[in-house]
mmCIF file of C-alpha atoms in Angstrom:
data_model
loop_
_atom_site.group_PDB
_atom_site.id
_atom_site.type_symbol
_atom_site.label_atom_id
_atom_site.label_comp_id
_atom_site.label_asym_id
_atom_site.label_seq_id
_atom_site.Cartn_x
_atom_site.Cartn_y
_atom_site.Cartn_z
ATOM 1 C CA MET A 588 98.043 -233.113 28.520
ATOM 2 C CA ARG A 589 95.255 -235.629 27.980
ATOM 3 C CA HIS A 590 95.135 -238.682 25.769
ATOM 4 C CA LYS A 591 93.770 -238.076 22.303
ATOM 5 C CA PHE A 592 89.974 -237.777 22.130
ATOM 6 C CA SER A 593 88.636 -240.162 19.540
ATOM 7 C CA SER A 594 85.003 -239.778 18.543
ATOM 8 C CA ASP A 595 83.963 -241.608 15.397
ATOM 9 C CA CYS A 596 80.780 -239.557 15.397
ATOM 10 C CA ILE A 597 82.599 -236.221 15.320
ATOM 11 C CA ALA A 598 85.223 -237.412 12.830
ATOM 12 C CA SER A 599 82.619 -238.756 10.384
ATOM 13 C CA THR A 600 80.531 -235.606 10.742
ATOM 14 C CA LEU A 601 83.569 -233.457 9.984
ATOM 15 C CA GLU A 602 84.282 -235.453 6.836
ATOM 16 C CA SER A 603 80.668 -235.032 5.687
ATOM 17 C CA VAL A 604 80.760 -231.281 6.285
ATOM 18 C CA TYR A 605 84.071 -230.908 4.454
ATOM 19 C CA PRO A 606 83.617 -233.362 1.557
ATOM 20 C CA GLY A 607 87.149 -232.774 0.336
ATOM 21 C CA GLY A 608 88.252 -234.890 3.308
ATOM 22 C CA LEU A 609 90.447 -234.052 6.274
ATOM 23 C CA ARG A 610 93.935 -233.097 5.168
ATOM 24 C CA TRP A 611 95.643 -233.999 8.426
ATOM 25 C CA PRO A 612 99.029 -232.397 9.133
ATOM 26 C CA ASP A 613 101.984 -234.736 9.455
ATOM 27 C CA LYS A 614 102.525 -236.296 12.847
ATOM 28 C CA SER A 615 105.740 -234.304 13.202
ATOM 29 C CA ASP A 616 103.779 -231.047 12.721
ATOM 30 C CA VAL A 617 101.321 -231.929 15.447
ATOM 31 C CA VAL A 618 104.080 -233.045 17.809
ATOM 32 C CA ALA A 619 106.022 -229.820 17.239
ATOM 33 C CA VAL A 620 103.021 -227.652 18.104
ATOM 34 C CA LEU A 621 102.100 -229.815 21.092
ATOM 35 C CA GLU A 622 105.618 -229.502 22.469
ATOM 36 C CA PHE A 623 105.527 -225.729 21.934
ATOM 37 C CA LEU A 624 102.227 -225.473 23.804
ATOM 38 C CA GLU A 625 103.280 -227.815 26.610
ATOM 39 C CA ARG A 626 106.352 -225.689 27.304
ATOM 40 C CA SER A 627 104.373 -222.466 27.052
ATOM 41 C CA LEU A 628 101.348 -223.470 29.129
ATOM 42 C CA MET A 629 103.076 -225.247 32.001
ATOM 43 C CA HIS A 630 102.627 -223.749 35.462
ATOM 44 C CA GLY A 631 99.341 -222.103 34.549
ATOM 45 C CA GLY A 632 100.506 -220.277 31.410
ATOM 46 C CA LYS A 633 98.059 -218.746 28.958
ATOM 47 C CA LEU A 634 98.083 -218.622 25.173
ATOM 48 C CA CYS A 635 97.107 -215.562 23.126
ATOM 49 C CA VAL A 636 95.848 -216.302 19.609
ATOM 50 C CA ILE A 637 96.170 -213.818 16.747
ATOM 51 C CA SER A 638 94.125 -214.971 13.759
ATOM 52 C CA GLY A 639 93.656 -213.771 10.199
ATOM 53 C CA ALA A 640 91.687 -214.492 7.043
ATOM 54 C CA GLY A 641 93.336 -217.894 6.591
ATOM 55 C CA ILE A 642 91.220 -219.456 9.348
ATOM 56 C CA SER A 643 87.987 -218.594 7.507
ATOM 57 C CA THR A 644 88.798 -220.042 4.097
ATOM 58 C CA GLU A 645 87.244 -223.385 5.053
ATOM 59 C CA SER A 646 84.048 -221.431 5.800
ATOM 60 C CA GLY A 647 83.962 -220.352 2.157
ATOM 61 C CA ILE A 648 85.471 -216.897 2.686
ATOM 62 C CA PRO A 649 88.560 -216.237 0.519
ATOM 63 C CA ASP A 650 91.619 -214.587 1.997
ATOM 64 C CA TYR A 651 93.812 -211.805 0.632
ATOM 65 C CA ARG A 652 97.335 -213.152 0.367
ATOM 66 C CA SER A 653 97.482 -216.955 0.106
ATOM 67 C CA PRO A 654 99.684 -218.247 -2.719
ATOM 68 C CA GLY A 655 97.757 -218.007 -5.994
ATOM 69 C CA ARG A 656 95.444 -215.195 -4.932
ATOM 70 C CA PRO A 657 95.418 -212.299 -7.430
ATOM 71 C CA PRO A 658 96.628 -208.867 -6.304
ATOM 72 C CA HIS A 659 93.948 -206.549 -4.981
ATOM 73 C CA LYS A 660 93.790 -202.941 -3.787
ATOM 74 C CA PRO A 661 90.851 -202.567 -1.383
ATOM 75 C CA ILE A 662 89.132 -199.260 -0.768
ATOM 76 C CA THR A 663 90.915 -196.999 1.698
ATOM 77 C CA HIS A 664 89.426 -195.077 4.598
ATOM 78 C CA ASP A 665 90.179 -191.715 2.974
ATOM 79 C CA GLN A 666 88.593 -192.754 -0.314
ATOM 80 C CA PHE A 667 85.415 -193.869 1.407
ATOM 81 C CA VAL A 668 84.880 -190.821 3.621
ATOM 82 C CA SER A 669 85.872 -188.218 1.015
ATOM 83 C CA SER A 670 84.173 -189.461 -2.156
ATOM 84 C CA ALA A 671 80.501 -190.188 -2.852
ATOM 85 C CA THR A 672 81.636 -192.046 -5.977
ATOM 86 C CA TYR A 673 83.822 -194.423 -3.981
ATOM 87 C CA ARG A 674 81.036 -194.956 -1.440
ATOM 88 C CA ARG A 675 78.564 -195.827 -4.189
ATOM 89 C CA ARG A 676 81.052 -198.292 -5.683
ATOM 90 C CA TYR A 677 81.743 -199.855 -2.294
ATOM 91 C CA TRP A 678 78.072 -200.342 -1.405
ATOM 92 C CA ALA A 679 77.221 -201.793 -4.817
ATOM 93 C CA ARG A 680 79.980 -204.373 -4.593
ATOM 94 C CA SER A 681 79.373 -205.064 -0.917
ATOM 95 C CA TYR A 682 75.633 -205.495 -1.470
ATOM 96 C CA VAL A 683 76.400 -208.464 -3.715
ATOM 97 C CA GLY A 684 79.245 -209.917 -1.673
ATOM 98 C CA TYR A 685 77.549 -209.657 1.707
ATOM 99 C CA GLU A 686 74.828 -212.091 0.684
ATOM 100 C CA ARG A 687 77.407 -214.878 0.618
ATOM 101 C CA LEU A 688 79.476 -213.602 3.516
ATOM 102 C CA SER A 689 76.445 -213.476 5.805
ATOM 103 C CA LYS A 690 75.767 -217.176 5.247
ATOM 104 C CA ALA A 691 79.256 -218.333 6.305
ATOM 105 C CA LYS A 692 79.427 -220.636 9.334
ATOM 106 C CA PRO A 693 82.311 -221.268 11.770
ATOM 107 C CA GLY A 694 84.882 -223.816 10.646
ATOM 108 C CA LYS A 695 87.103 -226.216 12.567
ATOM 109 C CA THR A 696 89.594 -223.546 13.605
ATOM 110 C CA HIS A 697 86.887 -221.251 15.000
ATOM 111 C CA ILE A 698 85.223 -224.076 16.903
ATOM 112 C CA SER A 699 88.534 -225.398 18.237
ATOM 113 C CA LEU A 700 89.426 -221.949 19.556
ATOM 114 C CA ALA A 701 86.024 -221.660 21.223
ATOM 115 C CA ALA A 702 86.591 -225.009 22.956
ATOM 116 C CA LEU A 703 90.100 -224.024 24.084
ATOM 117 C CA ASP A 704 88.765 -220.689 25.301
ATOM 118 C CA SER A 705 86.069 -222.424 27.337
ATOM 119 C CA SER A 706 88.623 -224.781 28.878
ATOM 120 C CA GLY A 707 90.658 -221.852 30.222
ATOM 121 C CA GLN A 708 93.730 -222.232 27.986
ATOM 122 C CA LEU A 709 93.587 -218.795 26.359
ATOM 123 C CA SER A 710 94.295 -215.303 27.625
ATOM 124 C CA GLY A 711 92.528 -213.881 24.594
ATOM 125 C CA ASN A 712 91.670 -214.090 20.906
ATOM 126 C CA ILE A 713 92.801 -211.193 18.723
ATOM 127 C CA SER A 714 90.945 -211.461 15.426
ATOM 128 C CA GLN A 715 91.947 -209.470 12.362
ATOM 129 C CA ASN A 716 88.850 -210.757 10.584
ATOM 130 C CA VAL A 717 85.630 -208.822 10.176
ATOM 131 C CA ASP A 718 83.453 -211.883 9.507
ATOM 132 C CA GLY A 719 82.348 -212.403 13.128
ATOM 133 C CA LEU A 720 82.886 -216.170 12.952
ATOM 134 C CA LEU A 721 84.881 -216.456 16.195
ATOM 135 C CA LEU A 722 82.006 -214.769 17.995
ATOM 136 C CA ALA A 723 79.541 -217.089 16.262
ATOM 137 C CA SER A 724 81.574 -220.142 17.293
ATOM 138 C CA GLY A 725 81.097 -219.331 20.976
ATOM 139 C CA VAL A 726 84.336 -217.562 21.955
ATOM 140 C CA ASP A 727 83.641 -215.517 25.097
ATOM 141 C CA THR A 728 83.445 -211.790 24.301
ATOM 142 C CA ARG A 729 85.512 -211.097 27.429
ATOM 143 C CA ARG A 730 88.454 -212.794 25.712
ATOM 144 C CA LEU A 731 87.835 -211.635 22.160
ATOM 145 C CA VAL A 732 88.766 -208.433 20.395
ATOM 146 C CA GLU A 733 87.796 -207.959 16.754
ATOM 147 C CA LEU A 734 90.720 -205.698 15.970
ATOM 148 C CA HIS A 735 89.354 -204.406 12.669
ATOM 149 C CA GLY A 736 85.658 -204.409 13.558
ATOM 150 C CA ASN A 737 82.670 -206.481 12.478
ATOM 151 C CA ILE A 738 81.133 -206.358 8.995
ATOM 152 C CA HIS A 739 77.710 -207.290 10.377
ATOM 153 C CA TYR A 740 77.190 -203.768 11.739
ATOM 154 C CA VAL A 741 76.948 -200.369 10.078
ATOM 155 C CA LYS A 742 77.585 -197.025 11.764
ATOM 156 C CA CYS A 743 76.687 -193.478 10.801
ATOM 157 C CA LEU A 744 79.784 -191.296 11.005
ATOM 158 C CA ASP A 745 77.606 -188.196 11.470
ATOM 159 C CA CYS A 746 75.154 -189.098 14.245
ATOM 160 C CA GLY A 747 76.745 -192.294 15.627
ATOM 161 C CA LEU A 748 73.725 -194.562 15.043
ATOM 162 C CA LYS A 749 74.787 -198.224 14.830
ATOM 163 C CA VAL A 750 72.521 -200.834 13.249
ATOM 164 C CA GLY A 751 72.740 -204.419 12.055
ATOM 165 C CA ARG A 752 73.868 -204.943 8.492
ATOM 166 C CA ASP A 753 70.768 -207.025 7.791
ATOM 167 C CA LEU A 754 68.649 -203.855 8.124
ATOM 168 C CA ILE A 755 70.914 -202.058 5.662
ATOM 169 C CA GLN A 756 70.736 -204.980 3.216
ATOM 170 C CA GLN A 757 66.947 -204.803 3.335
ATOM 171 C CA GLN A 758 67.034 -201.055 2.777
ATOM 172 C CA LEU A 759 69.407 -201.476 -0.171
ATOM 173 C CA LYS A 760 67.113 -204.079 -1.660
ATOM 174 C CA GLU A 761 64.179 -201.657 -1.464
ATOM 175 C CA LEU A 762 66.217 -198.770 -2.872
ATOM 176 C CA ASN A 763 67.487 -200.857 -5.810
ATOM 177 C CA LEU A 764 64.483 -202.920 -6.895
ATOM 178 C CA GLY A 765 65.468 -202.835 -10.560
ATOM 179 C CA TRP A 766 69.116 -203.598 -9.923
ATOM 180 C CA ILE A 767 69.927 -207.184 -10.971
ATOM 181 C CA PRO A 768 73.533 -208.136 -10.080
ATOM 182 C CA GLU A 769 72.940 -211.794 -10.985
ATOM 183 C CA SER A 770 72.703 -210.944 -14.679
ATOM 184 C CA GLU A 771 75.682 -212.458 -16.505
ATOM 185 C CA GLU A 772 75.377 -209.624 -18.995
ATOM 186 C CA HIS A 773 76.408 -207.115 -16.313
ATOM 187 C CA GLN A 774 78.264 -208.923 -13.553
ATOM 188 C CA GLU A 775 81.921 -209.807 -13.876
ATOM 189 C CA ARG A 776 82.138 -213.520 -13.158
ATOM 190 C CA SER A 777 85.526 -213.758 -11.493
ATOM 191 C CA ILE A 778 87.424 -214.945 -8.437
ATOM 192 C CA PHE A 779 87.703 -211.380 -7.175
ATOM 193 C CA GLU A 780 85.714 -211.950 -4.015
ATOM 194 C CA ARG A 781 87.248 -210.762 -0.752
ATOM 195 C CA PRO A 782 87.155 -211.485 2.977
ATOM 196 C CA ASP A 783 85.220 -208.265 3.573
ATOM 197 C CA GLY A 784 82.460 -209.227 1.138
ATOM 198 C CA ASP A 785 83.775 -207.104 -1.724
ATOM 199 C CA TYR A 786 82.688 -208.515 -5.092
ATOM 200 C CA ALA A 787 83.547 -207.480 -8.646
ATOM 201 C CA VAL A 788 80.666 -205.564 -10.267
ATOM 202 C CA THR A 789 80.766 -203.628 -13.538
ATOM 203 C CA GLU A 790 80.924 -199.845 -13.465
ATOM 204 C CA GLU A 791 77.677 -199.759 -15.449
ATOM 205 C CA LEU A 792 75.877 -201.403 -12.538
ATOM 206 C CA VAL A 793 77.717 -199.305 -9.964
ATOM 207 C CA ASN A 794 76.478 -196.092 -11.609
ATOM 208 C CA LYS A 795 72.869 -197.281 -11.281
ATOM 209 C CA PHE A 796 73.158 -198.224 -7.608
ATOM 210 C CA CYS A 797 71.536 -196.220 -4.782
ATOM 211 C CA PRO A 798 73.662 -196.222 -1.579
ATOM 212 C CA PRO A 799 72.044 -196.589 1.864
ATOM 213 C CA VAL A 800 70.824 -193.695 3.977
ATOM 214 C CA CYS A 801 70.924 -193.251 7.737
ATOM 215 C CA PHE A 802 67.687 -194.138 9.524
ATOM 216 C CA ARG A 803 68.192 -191.153 11.822
ATOM 217 C CA CYS A 804 69.985 -188.532 9.675
ATOM 218 C CA GLY A 805 68.417 -189.317 6.332
ATOM 219 C CA LYS A 806 70.476 -188.753 3.196
ATOM 220 C CA ASN A 807 72.924 -186.476 4.987
ATOM 221 C CA GLY A 808 74.257 -189.313 7.141
ATOM 222 C CA LEU A 809 77.521 -190.952 6.086
ATOM 223 C CA LEU A 810 77.013 -194.676 6.610
ATOM 224 C CA LYS A 811 80.073 -196.888 6.883
ATOM 225 C CA PRO A 812 80.418 -200.561 7.800
ATOM 226 C CA ASP A 813 81.772 -200.818 11.340
ATOM 227 C CA VAL A 814 85.173 -202.028 10.161
ATOM 228 C CA VAL A 815 88.627 -200.512 9.755
ATOM 229 C CA PHE A 816 89.374 -199.830 6.104
ATOM 230 C CA PHE A 817 92.956 -199.795 4.857
ATOM 231 C CA GLY A 818 94.620 -196.624 6.035
ATOM 232 C CA GLY A 819 92.151 -196.231 8.889
ATOM 233 C CA ASN A 820 92.971 -196.388 12.591
ATOM 234 C CA VAL A 821 92.200 -199.320 14.854
ATOM 235 C CA PRO A 822 89.848 -198.059 17.603
ATOM 236 C CA ALA A 823 91.853 -197.189 20.726
ATOM 237 C CA GLU A 824 89.751 -199.533 22.860
ATOM 238 C CA ASN A 825 90.466 -202.475 20.552
ATOM 239 C CA ALA A 826 94.209 -201.727 20.479
ATOM 240 C CA LEU A 827 94.318 -201.487 24.284
ATOM 241 C CA ARG A 828 92.505 -204.782 24.809
ATOM 242 C CA ALA A 829 94.792 -206.520 22.323
ATOM 243 C CA ARG A 830 97.881 -205.272 24.174
ATOM 244 C CA GLN A 831 96.401 -206.444 27.480
ATOM 245 C CA PHE A 832 95.809 -209.927 26.061
ATOM 246 C CA ILE A 833 99.441 -210.053 24.961
ATOM 247 C CA GLU A 834 100.700 -208.868 28.354
ATOM 248 C CA HIS A 835 98.761 -211.586 30.189
ATOM 249 C CA SER A 836 100.135 -214.368 27.993
ATOM 250 C CA THR A 837 103.071 -216.746 28.144
ATOM 251 C CA ALA A 838 103.067 -217.509 24.403
ATOM 252 C CA ILE A 839 101.610 -216.299 21.093
ATOM 253 C CA LEU A 840 99.945 -218.470 18.443
ATOM 254 C CA VAL A 841 99.408 -216.876 15.025
ATOM 255 C CA LEU A 842 96.858 -218.644 12.809
ATOM 256 C CA GLY A 843 96.151 -217.919 9.155
ATOM 257 C CA SER A 844 97.717 -214.469 8.987
ATOM 258 C CA SER A 845 100.587 -212.999 7.001
ATOM 259 C CA LEU A 846 100.767 -210.203 9.619
ATOM 260 C CA SER A 847 101.197 -207.696 6.823
ATOM 261 C CA THR A 848 99.292 -204.949 8.657
ATOM 262 C CA PHE A 849 101.177 -203.266 11.478
ATOM 263 C CA SER A 850 98.177 -203.497 13.804
ATOM 264 C CA ALA A 851 98.875 -207.236 14.040
ATOM 265 C CA TYR A 852 102.611 -207.343 13.321
ATOM 266 C CA GLY A 853 103.285 -204.727 15.993
ATOM 267 C CA LEU A 854 101.666 -206.976 18.606
ATOM 268 C CA VAL A 855 103.850 -209.926 17.643
ATOM 269 C CA GLN A 856 106.928 -207.706 17.524
ATOM 270 C CA ARG A 857 106.250 -206.409 21.040
ATOM 271 C CA ALA A 858 105.489 -209.886 22.365
ATOM 272 C CA SER A 859 108.807 -211.182 21.069
ATOM 273 C CA ARG A 860 111.229 -208.296 21.525
ATOM 274 C CA GLU A 861 109.857 -206.570 24.625
ATOM 275 C CA LEU A 862 108.127 -209.385 26.504
ATOM 276 C CA GLY A 863 110.322 -212.275 25.368
ATOM 277 C CA LEU A 864 107.376 -214.521 24.505
ATOM 278 C CA PRO A 865 107.742 -217.540 22.210
ATOM 279 C CA ILE A 866 105.882 -217.242 18.899
ATOM 280 C CA CYS A 867 104.294 -220.071 16.901
ATOM 281 C CA ILE A 868 103.055 -219.190 13.395
ATOM 282 C CA ILE A 869 100.757 -221.453 11.349
ATOM 283 C CA ASN A 870 100.169 -219.930 7.922
ATOM 284 C CA TYR A 871 100.365 -220.769 4.233
ATOM 285 C CA GLY A 872 103.154 -218.685 2.739
ATOM 286 C CA PRO A 873 105.578 -216.221 4.329
ATOM 287 C CA THR A 874 104.639 -213.763 7.058
ATOM 288 C CA ARG A 875 106.083 -210.461 8.146
ATOM 289 C CA ALA A 876 107.163 -212.020 11.463
ATOM 290 C CA ASP A 877 108.835 -215.223 10.271
ATOM 291 C CA HIS A 878 112.152 -213.982 11.672
ATOM 292 C CA LEU A 879 110.559 -213.747 15.133
ATOM 293 C CA ALA A 880 108.997 -217.198 15.122
ATOM 294 C CA THR A 881 110.060 -219.907 17.529
ATOM 295 C CA LEU A 882 108.117 -222.334 15.324
ATOM 296 C CA LYS A 883 106.708 -221.785 11.813
ATOM 297 C CA LEU A 884 104.531 -224.319 9.959
ATOM 298 C CA GLU A 885 102.645 -224.190 6.675
ATOM 299 C CA VAL A 886 99.759 -226.576 7.285
ATOM 300 C CA ASP A 887 95.974 -226.327 7.335
ATOM 301 C CA THR A 888 94.921 -224.563 10.541
ATOM 302 C CA GLY A 889 91.581 -226.368 10.811
ATOM 303 C CA GLN A 890 93.049 -229.849 10.717
ATOM 304 C CA LEU A 891 95.848 -228.910 13.080
ATOM 305 C CA MET A 892 93.734 -227.086 15.654
ATOM 306 C CA PHE A 893 91.177 -229.886 15.787
ATOM 307 C CA GLN A 894 93.954 -232.279 16.820
ATOM 308 C CA ILE A 895 95.468 -229.783 19.268
ATOM 309 C CA CYS A 896 92.041 -229.209 20.787
ATOM 310 C CA GLN A 897 91.672 -232.925 21.439
ATOM 311 C CA GLN A 898 94.816 -232.847 23.569
ATOM 312 C CA PHE A 899 94.164 -229.714 25.623
ATOM 313 C CA ALA A 900 90.383 -229.354 26.011
ATOM 314 C CA PRO A 901 88.297 -231.678 28.221
ATOM 315 C CA GLU A 902 86.334 -234.312 26.341
ATOM 316 C CA HIS A 903 82.906 -232.946 27.321
ATOM 317 C CA VAL A 904 83.923 -229.468 26.111
ATOM 318 C CA ILE A 905 85.030 -230.815 22.725
ATOM 319 C CA LYS A 906 81.759 -232.679 22.326
ATOM 320 C CA ARG A 907 79.673 -229.667 23.276
ATOM 321 C CA TYR A 908 81.390 -227.218 20.957
ATOM 322 C CA PHE A 909 81.913 -229.448 17.959
ATOM 323 C CA GLU A 910 78.435 -230.949 18.008
ATOM 324 C CA LYS A 911 76.901 -227.476 18.352
ATOM 325 C CA GLY A 912 79.220 -225.968 15.754
ATOM 326 C CA LEU A 913 78.733 -228.716 13.213
ATOM 327 C CA GLN A 914 74.964 -228.487 13.555
ATOM 328 C CA GLN A 915 75.274 -224.814 12.580
ATOM 329 C CA VAL A 916 77.431 -225.686 9.577
ATOM 330 C CA VAL A 917 75.183 -228.502 8.372
#
């Protein structure tokens, strides 16, 4: 383990990007995680990171289950594929929400994980998020699986055509020229904005919205964002890669996830009970795997991972990733 990297330039830049100031974890929190990692990574060990919506809140993307968040029932896979009404509602709400989601930039946790990945400390990153921010931060795709897909792509379930979401947004704009979601008369001004870009819109506006059409199939194509909706199945390739990351690890670090979905909880369960791996969980509020944790902390992941990164990643790597990442954010 190296001595702590101290760069006044990076620290001051971080404080300017996050004007609320750096809420540093207690020294005992940092020491506990450092000791966990030192034990786990000795003799060439590798860490597998499983991350959830909690690591993207500092990027301006709300999560689902942090304390204080209102209850929410997202659209299910069956609802989307079986009902034109549900699809229209989804696309109307997503059209509004995606505008903000698409502008989100990687935060301290994303950038720290990219630096640790580059320094050879990680066996893999298993992301439950669909925001694509780990990819944007510079995490190597060879060690990244977006378990539930990526919201920045749209796929036709009929012909298989896959396109960037920006093309669909442009198409939706052209199809709905008279549709004005910014109007306070129509839009519900609320906190009901979600990690997947879902945004509360009145049913009056939903009924006037024209959903997208496939560029290849035309109106007969069933377009769906390339993500796993609730009740849907994780693609077999993604599930296999996630299991392989776990199997090539000596420890598991869970960041910003309640592990409420079995696709993530099952990985932690297998790592603990079948492979005997130590588990460290950093998350606000309880998780489904608290009983399996070797160490559980409720502190800000961004502040913590920035300090951990300083100890385990080479100084030139930290500079490269944080200076690049912060330029993107600014």
